[in-house]
Coordinates of C-alpha atoms and ligand atoms in Angstrom, one line a residue:
V26 CA 0.0 0.0 0.0
K27 CA 2.8 2.3 0.9
F28 CA 4.5 1.6 -2.4
L29 CA 1.3 2.4 -4.3
Y30 CA 0.9 5.7 -2.4
L31 CA 4.5 6.6 -3.3
L32 CA 3.8 5.8 -7.0
L33 CA 0.9 8.1 -6.9
I34 CA 3.0 10.9 -5.5
L35 CA 5.6 10.2 -8.1
C36 CA 3.0 10.1 -10.9
A37 CA 1.5 13.4 -9.7
T38 CA 4.9 15.0 -9.7
A39 CA 6.4 13.2 -12.6
H40 CA 5.7 16.0 -15.1
A41 CA 7.4 18.4 -12.6
L42 CA 10.4 16.2 -11.7
D43 CA 13.4 18.5 -11.9
R44 CA 16.5 16.4 -11.6
E45 CA 18.8 19.5 -11.3
A46 CA 16.7 21.3 -8.7
F47 CA 19.0 20.5 -5.8
T48 CA 22.6 21.5 -5.5
F49 CA 24.6 19.1 -3.4
T50 CA 26.4 21.6 -1.1
H51 CA 28.2 19.1 1.2
Y52 CA 29.2 15.5 1.2
D53 CA 30.5 13.5 4.2
L54 CA 31.3 10.0 2.9
D55 CA 32.8 6.9 4.4
V56 CA 34.0 4.8 1.5
R57 CA 35.2 1.3 1.7
V58 CA 37.0 -0.4 -1.2
E59 CA 37.6 -4.1 -1.5
P60 CA 39.9 -4.5 -4.5
S61 CA 39.8 -8.3 -4.5
Q62 CA 36.0 -8.1 -5.0
Q63 CA 36.0 -5.0 -7.2
R64 CA 33.7 -3.7 -4.6
L65 CA 32.7 -0.3 -3.2
A66 CA 30.5 0.4 -0.2
V67 CA 29.5 3.9 0.9
R68 CA 27.7 5.3 3.9
G69 CA 27.4 9.1 4.3
K70 CA 25.5 12.3 4.5
I71 CA 24.7 14.7 1.8
T72 CA 23.2 18.2 2.1
L73 CA 20.9 19.2 -0.7
R74 CA 19.8 22.8 -1.2
N75 CA 16.8 23.6 -3.4
D76 CA 18.2 26.0 -6.0
S77 CA 15.0 25.9 -8.2
D78 CA 12.3 28.4 -8.0
R79 CA 9.6 25.8 -6.9
P80 CA 9.2 23.8 -3.7
Q81 CA 10.5 20.2 -4.1
R82 CA 9.0 17.0 -2.7
V83 CA 11.3 14.5 -4.5
A84 CA 15.1 14.3 -4.5
T85 CA 17.0 12.6 -7.4
L86 CA 20.1 10.7 -6.4
Q87 CA 22.2 9.0 -9.1
I88 CA 25.1 6.5 -8.9
S89 CA 26.9 4.3 -11.4
S90 CA 24.6 1.4 -12.6
P91 CA 26.4 -1.6 -11.0
L92 CA 25.9 0.1 -7.6
A93 CA 22.6 -0.2 -5.8
W94 CA 20.8 1.9 -3.3
L95 CA 20.5 0.4 0.2
S96 CA 18.9 3.2 2.2
I97 CA 18.0 6.8 2.1
K98 CA 17.1 8.5 5.4
A99 CA 16.2 12.0 6.6
D100 CA 16.0 12.9 10.3
G101 CA 17.0 9.3 11.1
K102 CA 13.9 7.9 9.4
P103 CA 14.0 5.8 6.2
L104 CA 12.5 7.5 3.2
Q105 CA 10.4 5.9 0.5
F106 CA 12.2 5.7 -2.7
V107 CA 11.9 4.2 -6.1
S108 CA 15.1 2.9 -7.7
Q109 CA 15.3 2.9 -11.5
T110 CA 17.8 2.7 -14.4
Y111 CA 18.4 6.1 -16.0
T112 CA 20.2 6.2 -19.3
S113 CA 23.0 8.8 -19.2
D114 CA 26.6 8.9 -20.6
I115 CA 27.7 10.8 -17.6
D116 CA 28.8 7.4 -16.3
H117 CA 31.2 4.9 -18.2
T118 CA 28.5 2.3 -18.2
G119 CA 26.1 4.6 -20.0
Q120 CA 23.5 4.0 -17.2
L121 CA 22.8 5.3 -13.7
S122 CA 21.1 3.7 -10.7
E123 CA 18.7 6.5 -9.9
A124 CA 16.8 6.8 -6.7
L125 CA 13.7 9.1 -6.6
A126 CA 13.2 9.7 -2.8
T127 CA 10.1 11.2 -1.4
L128 CA 11.2 13.8 1.1
P129 CA 9.4 14.1 4.6
R130 CA 8.3 17.6 3.7
E131 CA 8.3 20.0 0.8
I132 CA 11.6 21.8 0.6
A133 CA 11.1 25.5 -0.2
P134 CA 13.4 27.3 -2.7
G135 CA 16.6 28.2 -0.9
A136 CA 16.0 25.6 1.9
A137 CA 18.2 22.6 2.5
I138 CA 17.8 19.1 3.8
E139 CA 20.4 16.6 5.0
L140 CA 20.0 13.0 3.7
E141 CA 21.8 9.9 5.1
V142 CA 22.6 7.5 2.3
G143 CA 24.0 3.9 1.8
Y144 CA 24.8 2.1 -1.4
D145 CA 27.2 -0.6 -2.6
G146 CA 28.2 -2.6 -5.6
T147 CA 31.1 -3.0 -8.0
V148 CA 33.1 -0.8 -10.3
P149 CA 34.3 -3.1 -13.1
L150 CA 36.0 -2.1 -16.3
D151 CA 33.1 -1.0 -18.5
A152 CA 33.1 1.0 -21.7
G153 CA 29.4 0.6 -22.4
R154 CA 28.9 4.2 -23.3
L155 CA 31.7 4.1 -25.9
A156 CA 30.5 0.8 -27.3
A157 CA 27.1 2.3 -27.8
I158 CA 28.6 4.9 -30.2
G159 CA 30.6 2.3 -32.1
V160 CA 34.0 2.7 -30.5
P161 CA 35.8 -0.7 -30.8
A162 CA 36.2 -2.4 -27.4
A163 CA 40.0 -2.7 -27.8
I164 CA 40.3 1.2 -28.0
A165 CA 37.4 2.0 -25.6
K166 CA 39.0 0.2 -22.6
H167 CA 42.1 2.4 -22.8
T168 CA 39.9 5.6 -22.7
D169 CA 37.3 4.5 -20.0
W170 CA 40.0 2.7 -18.0
D171 CA 38.3 3.2 -14.6
Q172 CA 37.9 0.2 -12.4
I173 CA 38.4 -1.4 -9.0
A174 CA 40.6 -4.4 -9.6
P175 CA 42.8 -6.7 -7.3
S176 CA 46.2 -5.5 -8.6
S177 CA 45.5 -1.8 -9.2
S178 CA 42.4 0.5 -9.0
A179 CA 41.9 3.8 -10.7
V180 CA 38.5 5.5 -10.4
R181 CA 37.6 9.0 -11.6
G182 CA 34.4 10.8 -10.5
L183 CA 31.8 12.8 -12.4
G184 CA 31.9 12.3 -16.1
Y185 CA 33.6 8.8 -15.7
V186 CA 32.2 6.9 -12.8
A187 CA 29.3 8.2 -10.6
W188 CA 30.9 6.6 -7.4
Y189 CA 29.4 9.4 -5.3
P190 CA 25.8 10.6 -5.8
V191 CA 25.0 13.2 -8.3
A192 CA 21.8 14.6 -9.9
T193 CA 22.0 15.5 -13.6
N194 CA 19.8 15.4 -16.7
A195 CA 20.6 12.7 -19.2
A196 CA 23.9 13.2 -21.1
D197 CA 24.6 11.7 -24.5
L198 CA 28.1 11.1 -26.0
A199 CA 26.4 11.1 -29.5
D200 CA 25.4 14.8 -29.3
D201 CA 28.4 15.9 -27.2
S202 CA 26.2 16.9 -24.2
V203 CA 28.5 15.1 -21.7
A204 CA 30.9 18.1 -21.5
E205 CA 28.0 20.5 -21.2
I206 CA 26.2 18.5 -18.5
S207 CA 29.5 18.0 -16.5
A208 CA 30.3 21.7 -16.8
R209 CA 26.8 22.6 -15.5
W210 CA 27.2 20.2 -12.5
K211 CA 30.6 21.6 -11.7
S212 CA 29.4 25.2 -11.8
R213 CA 26.5 24.3 -9.5
E214 CA 29.1 22.6 -7.2
A215 CA 31.5 25.6 -7.4
Q216 CA 31.2 26.4 -3.7
S217 CA 30.4 22.8 -2.5
S218 CA 32.7 20.6 -0.4
M219 CA 33.3 16.9 0.1
N220 CA 35.0 15.1 3.0
I221 CA 36.0 11.6 2.3
N222 CA 37.3 8.8 4.6
L223 CA 38.4 6.2 2.1
C224 CA 39.6 2.8 3.4
A225 CA 40.8 -0.1 1.3
D226 CA 40.8 -3.8 2.4
I227 CA 44.2 -4.8 1.4
D228 CA 44.9 -8.5 1.9
G229 CA 47.1 -9.4 -1.1
P230 CA 50.9 -9.3 -1.4
G231 CA 52.8 -6.0 -1.7
S232 CA 51.9 -2.9 0.2
P233 CA 49.4 -0.9 -1.7
M234 CA 49.3 2.9 -1.4
L235 CA 46.0 4.9 -1.5
L236 CA 46.1 8.1 -3.4
M237 CA 43.5 10.8 -4.0
N238 CA 43.7 13.9 -6.2
D239 CA 42.6 16.3 -3.4
P240 CA 44.0 19.8 -3.7
P241 CA 47.3 20.4 -1.9
R242 CA 47.0 21.2 1.8
T243 CA 48.1 24.6 2.9
E244 CA 48.2 24.2 6.7
G245 CA 51.5 22.2 6.7
E246 CA 49.7 18.9 6.8
G247 CA 51.6 16.0 5.2
G248 CA 50.7 14.9 1.7
G249 CA 49.4 11.6 3.1
Y250 CA 51.6 9.5 1.0
D251 CA 52.4 6.9 3.7
R252 CA 51.3 3.4 3.2
H253 CA 48.1 3.0 5.0
A254 CA 44.7 1.4 4.5
C255 CA 42.8 4.6 5.1
R256 CA 43.1 8.1 3.7
V257 CA 41.1 11.2 4.6
A258 CA 40.6 13.8 1.9
Q259 CA 38.9 17.1 1.6
F260 CA 37.7 18.6 -1.7
S261 CA 36.8 22.2 -1.6
P262 CA 35.6 23.8 -3.7
L263 CA 34.3 20.8 -5.4
G264 CA 33.6 22.6 -8.7
A265 CA 37.3 22.9 -9.3
V266 CA 38.3 19.2 -9.0
V267 CA 36.6 15.9 -9.7
P268 CA 37.4 13.5 -6.8
A269 CA 39.3 10.4 -7.9
F270 CA 41.1 7.6 -6.1
F271 CA 44.0 5.3 -7.0
I272 CA 45.2 2.1 -5.2
A273 CA 48.2 0.1 -6.2
S274 CA 51.6 -1.0 -4.9
Y275 CA 53.1 2.4 -5.7
A276 CA 56.7 3.4 -5.0
A277 CA 57.3 7.2 -4.7
V278 CA 60.2 9.4 -6.0
E279 CA 60.1 12.9 -4.8
T280 CA 61.9 15.7 -6.7
G281 CA 61.8 19.4 -5.9
A282 CA 59.0 20.2 -8.3
A283 CA 57.0 16.9 -8.6
D284 CA 56.3 13.6 -6.8
I285 CA 56.1 10.6 -9.0
F286 CA 54.2 7.5 -8.0
Y287 CA 55.2 4.5 -10.1
L288 CA 54.7 0.8 -10.1
P289 CA 57.9 -1.0 -9.1
S290 CA 58.5 -2.6 -12.5
S291 CA 58.6 1.0 -14.0
K292 CA 61.5 2.3 -11.9
P293 CA 63.7 3.3 -15.0
A294 CA 60.8 5.2 -16.5
A295 CA 60.1 7.0 -13.2
E296 CA 63.8 8.0 -13.1
A297 CA 63.5 9.4 -16.7
Y298 CA 60.5 11.4 -15.6
Q299 CA 62.4 12.7 -12.6
A300 CA 65.2 13.9 -14.8
A301 CA 62.7 15.6 -17.1
V302 CA 61.1 17.4 -14.1
D303 CA 64.5 18.8 -13.0
L304 CA 65.1 20.0 -16.6
V305 CA 61.7 21.7 -17.0
A306 CA 61.5 23.3 -13.5
P307 CA 63.8 26.4 -14.2
F308 CA 61.6 27.3 -17.3
V309 CA 58.4 27.1 -15.3
R310 CA 60.0 29.2 -12.4
E311 CA 61.1 31.8 -15.0
W312 CA 57.5 32.2 -16.2
F313 CA 55.3 31.5 -13.2
G314 CA 57.5 32.2 -10.2
S315 CA 58.2 29.7 -7.4
T316 CA 56.8 26.3 -8.3
G317 CA 54.3 24.2 -6.3
K318 CA 54.5 20.5 -6.5
A319 CA 53.0 18.5 -9.4
R320 CA 52.1 14.9 -9.0
I321 CA 52.5 12.1 -11.5
I322 CA 50.5 8.9 -10.8
Q323 CA 51.1 5.9 -13.0
L324 CA 48.3 4.0 -14.7
A325 CA 49.0 0.2 -14.9
D326 CA 47.5 0.1 -18.5
S327 CA 50.4 1.1 -20.7
Q328 CA 48.1 2.2 -23.4
A329 CA 45.7 4.2 -21.3
S330 CA 44.9 7.8 -22.3
P331 CA 46.4 10.2 -19.8
Y332 CA 44.1 12.2 -17.6
E333 CA 44.8 15.5 -15.8
S334 CA 43.3 16.7 -12.6
G335 CA 44.8 20.1 -11.7
S336 CA 48.4 19.7 -10.9
T337 CA 48.0 15.8 -10.9
L338 CA 48.7 13.9 -14.1
I339 CA 47.5 10.3 -14.3
T340 CA 49.4 8.5 -17.0
P341 CA 51.1 5.4 -18.2
L342 CA 54.9 5.8 -17.7
S343 CA 57.0 4.5 -20.6
E344 CA 60.8 4.3 -20.9
T345 CA 60.6 4.3 -24.7
V346 CA 58.8 7.7 -25.0
D347 CA 61.0 10.4 -26.3
S348 CA 62.4 12.4 -23.4
R349 CA 61.6 15.7 -25.1
Q350 CA 58.0 14.7 -25.3
V351 CA 58.0 13.8 -21.6
Q352 CA 59.3 17.3 -20.8
Q353 CA 56.7 19.0 -23.0
T354 CA 54.0 17.0 -21.2
L355 CA 55.3 17.8 -17.7
V356 CA 55.4 21.5 -18.4
H357 CA 51.6 21.5 -18.4
Q358 CA 51.1 20.0 -14.9
M359 CA 54.1 21.9 -13.4
V360 CA 52.4 25.2 -14.6
H361 CA 49.2 24.0 -12.9
A362 CA 51.1 23.4 -9.7
S363 CA 52.6 26.9 -9.8
F364 CA 49.7 29.0 -11.1
S365 CA 46.0 28.9 -10.3
S366 CA 43.0 30.6 -11.7
P367 CA 39.3 29.9 -11.3
R368 CA 38.9 30.6 -15.1
S369 CA 39.5 27.7 -17.5
W370 CA 40.7 29.9 -20.3
I371 CA 43.4 31.3 -18.0
Y372 CA 44.2 28.2 -16.1
E373 CA 44.3 25.8 -19.1
G374 CA 45.1 28.3 -21.7
L375 CA 48.3 29.5 -20.0
A376 CA 49.4 25.8 -19.3
H377 CA 49.1 25.0 -23.1
F378 CA 50.7 28.3 -24.0
A379 CA 53.7 27.4 -21.7
Q380 CA 54.1 24.1 -23.5
A381 CA 54.4 26.0 -26.8
A382 CA 56.8 28.5 -25.3
F383 CA 58.9 25.6 -23.9
I384 CA 59.0 24.0 -27.3
E385 CA 60.0 27.3 -28.9
R386 CA 62.9 27.5 -26.3
Q387 CA 63.9 23.9 -27.1
S388 CA 63.5 23.8 -30.9
G389 CA 62.6 27.2 -32.2
R390 CA 59.5 29.1 -33.2
P391 CA 58.4 26.9 -36.2
A392 CA 58.3 23.8 -33.9
A393 CA 56.1 25.7 -31.5
L394 CA 53.8 26.8 -34.2
D395 CA 53.5 23.2 -35.4
F396 CA 52.7 22.1 -31.9
M397 CA 49.9 24.7 -31.7
A398 CA 48.6 23.7 -35.1
L399 CA 47.9 20.1 -33.9
H400 CA 44.5 21.3 -32.6
R401 CA 43.8 24.1 -35.1
Q402 CA 41.5 22.0 -37.3
A403 CA 39.4 21.0 -34.3
L404 CA 39.1 24.7 -33.3
L405 CA 38.1 25.6 -36.9
D406 CA 35.4 23.0 -36.7
A407 CA 34.2 24.2 -33.3
E408 CA 34.0 27.8 -34.7
Q409 CA 32.0 26.9 -37.7
P410 CA 28.5 27.5 -36.3
A411 CA 29.6 31.0 -35.1
D412 CA 31.1 31.8 -38.4
A413 CA 27.8 31.3 -40.1
Q414 CA 26.3 34.0 -37.9
K415 CA 28.9 36.7 -37.6
P416 CA 27.7 40.1 -36.5
A417 CA 27.9 41.4 -40.1
D418 CA 25.1 38.9 -41.0
A419 CA 22.9 40.4 -38.3
S420 CA 21.6 42.9 -40.7
Q421 CA 19.8 40.1 -42.6
P422 CA 16.2 40.0 -41.4
T423 CA 16.3 36.3 -40.5
A424 CA 19.2 36.5 -38.1
E425 CA 17.2 38.1 -35.3
A426 CA 19.2 38.8 -32.1
K427 CA 20.8 35.3 -31.9
P428 CA 24.3 36.1 -33.1
K429 CA 25.0 38.4 -30.2
D430 CA 23.8 35.9 -27.5
Q431 CA 25.8 33.1 -29.2
A432 CA 28.9 35.3 -29.3
A433 CA 28.5 35.7 -25.5
D434 CA 27.6 32.1 -24.8
R435 CA 30.6 30.8 -26.7
S436 CA 33.1 33.3 -25.4
E437 CA 36.1 32.3 -23.3
I438 CA 34.2 33.6 -20.3
N439 CA 31.3 31.2 -20.6
T440 CA 32.4 28.3 -22.8
S441 CA 32.6 24.7 -21.6
S442 CA 34.2 23.6 -24.9
E443 CA 37.8 22.4 -24.7
E444 CA 38.6 23.7 -28.2
F445 CA 37.9 27.2 -26.9
Y446 CA 39.3 27.2 -23.3
R447 CA 42.3 25.1 -24.3
T448 CA 43.2 25.7 -28.0
K449 CA 41.8 29.1 -28.7
A450 CA 43.0 30.4 -25.3
M451 CA 46.5 29.0 -26.0
Y452 CA 46.6 31.0 -29.2
F453 CA 45.2 34.1 -27.3
W454 CA 48.2 34.0 -24.8
W455 CA 50.7 33.3 -27.6
M456 CA 49.3 36.3 -29.6
L457 CA 49.4 38.5 -26.5
R458 CA 53.0 37.4 -25.8
D459 CA 53.9 38.3 -29.4
M460 CA 52.2 41.8 -29.0
L461 CA 53.6 42.6 -25.5
G462 CA 56.9 40.7 -25.5
G463 CA 57.7 37.9 -23.0
E464 CA 59.0 40.1 -20.2
T465 CA 55.8 42.1 -20.1
L466 CA 53.6 39.1 -20.1
K467 CA 55.6 37.6 -17.2
K468 CA 54.9 40.7 -15.2
V469 CA 51.2 40.3 -16.0
I470 CA 51.3 36.7 -14.8
A471 CA 53.2 37.7 -11.6
A472 CA 50.6 40.4 -10.8
Y473 CA 47.7 37.9 -11.3
R474 CA 45.8 37.0 -8.0
P475 CA 43.1 34.3 -8.4
E476 CA 41.1 35.7 -5.5
Q477 CA 41.0 39.2 -7.2
D478 CA 39.8 37.8 -10.5
K479 CA 36.1 38.7 -10.0
E480 CA 35.4 40.6 -13.3
P481 CA 36.0 39.3 -16.8
S482 CA 38.1 42.4 -17.6
Y483 CA 40.6 41.7 -14.7
V484 CA 43.3 40.4 -17.0
Q485 CA 42.8 43.2 -19.5
K486 CA 43.4 45.7 -16.6
L487 CA 46.6 43.9 -15.5
V488 CA 47.8 44.0 -19.1
E489 CA 47.0 47.7 -19.4
A490 CA 48.8 48.5 -16.2
Q491 CA 52.0 47.1 -17.8
T492 CA 51.6 48.8 -21.2
R493 CA 50.1 51.9 -22.6
R494 CA 48.2 50.1 -25.3
D495 CA 44.4 50.0 -25.3
L496 CA 43.6 46.3 -25.9
E497 CA 39.9 46.4 -25.3
W498 CA 39.2 45.4 -29.0
F499 CA 41.6 42.4 -28.7
F500 CA 40.0 41.1 -25.5
D501 CA 36.5 41.8 -26.9
D502 CA 37.2 39.8 -30.1
W503 CA 38.9 36.8 -28.4
V504 CA 37.8 36.6 -24.8
Y505 CA 34.6 38.5 -24.1
R506 CA 32.8 37.4 -27.3
D507 CA 33.2 34.7 -29.9
Y508 CA 33.2 36.4 -33.3
G509 CA 34.9 33.5 -35.0
L510 CA 38.5 33.8 -36.3
P511 CA 40.2 36.2 -38.6
D512 CA 40.7 35.6 -42.3
F513 CA 43.6 37.6 -43.8
R514 CA 44.4 38.2 -47.4
V515 CA 47.0 40.5 -49.0
E516 CA 45.0 42.9 -51.0
S517 CA 47.7 44.8 -52.7
V518 CA 51.5 45.2 -52.9
S519 CA 52.9 48.3 -54.5
P520 CA 56.7 48.6 -54.8
R521 CA 58.3 51.9 -55.7
Q522 CA 61.9 52.3 -56.6
N523 CA 63.8 54.7 -54.3
L524 CA 66.9 56.7 -55.0
Q525 CA 69.2 54.1 -53.4
G526 CA 68.2 51.6 -55.9
G527 CA 66.0 49.6 -53.5
Y528 CA 62.2 49.6 -53.1
L529 CA 59.7 51.2 -50.8
V530 CA 57.0 48.6 -50.6
A531 CA 53.4 49.4 -49.6
V532 CA 51.4 46.4 -48.4
T533 CA 47.7 46.4 -47.7
V534 CA 46.2 43.5 -45.8
E535 CA 42.5 42.8 -45.5
N536 CA 40.9 40.9 -42.6
L537 CA 37.6 39.3 -43.9
G538 CA 36.9 37.6 -40.5
G539 CA 35.0 38.7 -37.4
A540 CA 38.1 38.9 -35.0
G541 CA 41.0 41.3 -35.3
A542 CA 44.6 40.5 -34.5
E543 CA 48.2 41.7 -34.8
V544 CA 49.7 39.4 -37.5
P545 CA 53.3 39.1 -38.9
V546 CA 53.6 40.0 -42.6
T547 CA 56.7 39.0 -44.5
V548 CA 58.0 40.6 -47.7
R549 CA 60.2 38.2 -49.7
A550 CA 62.8 39.7 -52.0
P551 CA 66.1 38.5 -53.6
G552 CA 68.1 40.5 -51.1
G553 CA 66.5 38.8 -48.1
E554 CA 63.1 39.1 -46.4
V555 CA 61.6 41.7 -44.2
S556 CA 58.9 41.0 -41.6
Q557 CA 56.6 43.4 -39.8
R558 CA 53.7 43.0 -37.4
L559 CA 50.5 44.6 -38.5
E560 CA 47.3 45.2 -36.6
V561 CA 44.3 44.4 -38.7
R562 CA 40.9 44.8 -37.0
A563 CA 37.9 42.7 -37.9
R564 CA 36.5 43.4 -41.4
S565 CA 39.1 46.1 -41.9
K566 CA 42.2 46.8 -44.0
A567 CA 45.6 48.1 -42.8
T568 CA 48.6 49.2 -44.7
F569 CA 52.3 49.4 -43.9
R570 CA 55.5 50.4 -45.8
V571 CA 58.9 48.7 -45.7
E572 CA 62.2 49.2 -47.4
S573 CA 63.4 46.3 -49.5
R574 CA 66.7 46.0 -51.2
G575 CA 65.5 43.8 -54.0
F576 CA 62.2 43.8 -56.0
P577 CA 59.6 42.0 -53.7
A578 CA 58.7 38.7 -55.2
A579 CA 56.0 37.7 -52.7
V580 CA 54.2 38.8 -49.6
V581 CA 52.9 36.3 -47.0
V582 CA 50.6 37.2 -44.1
N583 CA 50.5 35.1 -40.9
D584 CA 53.2 32.6 -39.9
G585 CA 50.6 30.4 -38.2
S586 CA 50.7 32.2 -34.9
V587 CA 47.2 33.6 -35.4
P588 CA 44.5 31.0 -35.9
E589 CA 42.6 31.8 -39.1
S590 CA 39.5 30.3 -40.8
D591 CA 41.2 30.2 -44.2
M592 CA 45.0 30.1 -44.8
T593 CA 44.8 29.4 -48.5
N594 CA 44.6 33.0 -49.4
N595 CA 47.7 34.2 -47.4
S596 CA 50.3 34.6 -50.0
F597 CA 50.5 37.2 -52.8
T598 CA 52.9 36.9 -55.8
V599 CA 54.0 40.3 -57.0
K600 CA 54.1 40.9 -60.8
P601 CA 57.6 41.5 -62.0
P602 CA 58.4 45.2 -63.0
A603 CA 58.6 44.5 -66.7
A604 CA 55.0 43.1 -66.8
S605 CA 53.6 46.0 -64.7
Q606 CA 54.7 48.7 -67.2
Ligands
LIG241 ZN1 45.5 21.3 -17.7

């Protein structure tokens, strides 16, 4: 009878079920892991705050589908709940065990309730969501590598394995909504916190170590790297980090700038990484000041895709990998350990920029431009929808007010797209470095304080404090709005012979795109080439004049340092003097 009553309530509220009504503001979880059984059992308390604008009578709690709900209580009394399978690619299995719990009272908007929960089950290797979109199993298992297993366990949280309760609308890998749903959950959890007491039953040989990716402690507490069966971790704010845990017979090597946790059979590889850390550290210090400690945690699967969590890199360690490549990878996490920002385009953008700048130091500018170009096509693809609706098209009657909103939604400030906050932001910092010079950009970085970054224009003000240039247009085109990319073409080249027998060459460059930039332009002539930087605003032209000893044969705009929608129209062949008369 009770069950029927509950069903009636659920049916009555079904049309109004809002899965994302509650923000989980605090978790207190006791987690017990039994690697030999691939098992996880959790008891804990979660505080839910109603952030919707309507009273809520039903709470949604979701966990990975091989886990099952045991109990949900409020005020010490068990709640009625219906448990069902909910299809969502937010979990590696492609499904969630969802509990719809009837609360003892309606929770008003803004009010909170604490629930006591219990659940258990297994976390096996499962690439169900990737199989569903046709990824071959042999590849999928190296991407969705999360599992609890006897010899080594590695389990990431939201977006991989829902091993702690969440509440999200269905995400689908096929339409790319996993990133969007994850980003929305993280922004809801921006101020939330999680305390975890994680214990592992370790009965096998070896002496396993328990690691979590919690943010570094500031109050002088130890890192907690000792061998023990239990580990206490605090994640706060939860929006910045996805809780994950790792259990294996790790050995540790500590260097000044990074701690490396490796499996005993990989000692030579760990030593190679240690050497790379020592080599990279001075470069990171030069750009970002004193370095914090990065952490490298080895994945047992040698083909697994690496995963980053702040200053922690989870990756296979290989001796055979080129040492330069190891250094280039380490730069990224070491920058994260040294520089923090609540904004992805700054936090990730600068870490990717630093990789390019390190490669430039190692192998020269063309090698750095090649590195940045690796993701250029993906950025171009991501920009495509915006390109179709540039502000210039807004005059067309069908365009309505949409382009403006889209330009704001897809800006670096608001984006959840990796192509934007990683690739486009990397190019942004590179272009800014080219415009200001490295020493000025280092001063901007040194002046940056994450706690003072409250306004989108904070970085622009830091830049303007170091230079007299007004860069509002540049930040507006690349950071505050998404107006697509520039598209340069050399419109005209007019050489005039001067009295010394050389040429004065006037070059006009047109930018057909929606974003302006300062771009290098090179005049090639038999006597050598001359390069100059030219600021060309969106849908504008700009002209400069240079002296050239020989008759200019060709003019090329953009060396690849400015991402552009079309690079096929960048060179201009000048007609020889005889033909022009
Ligand atoms: Zn990163």
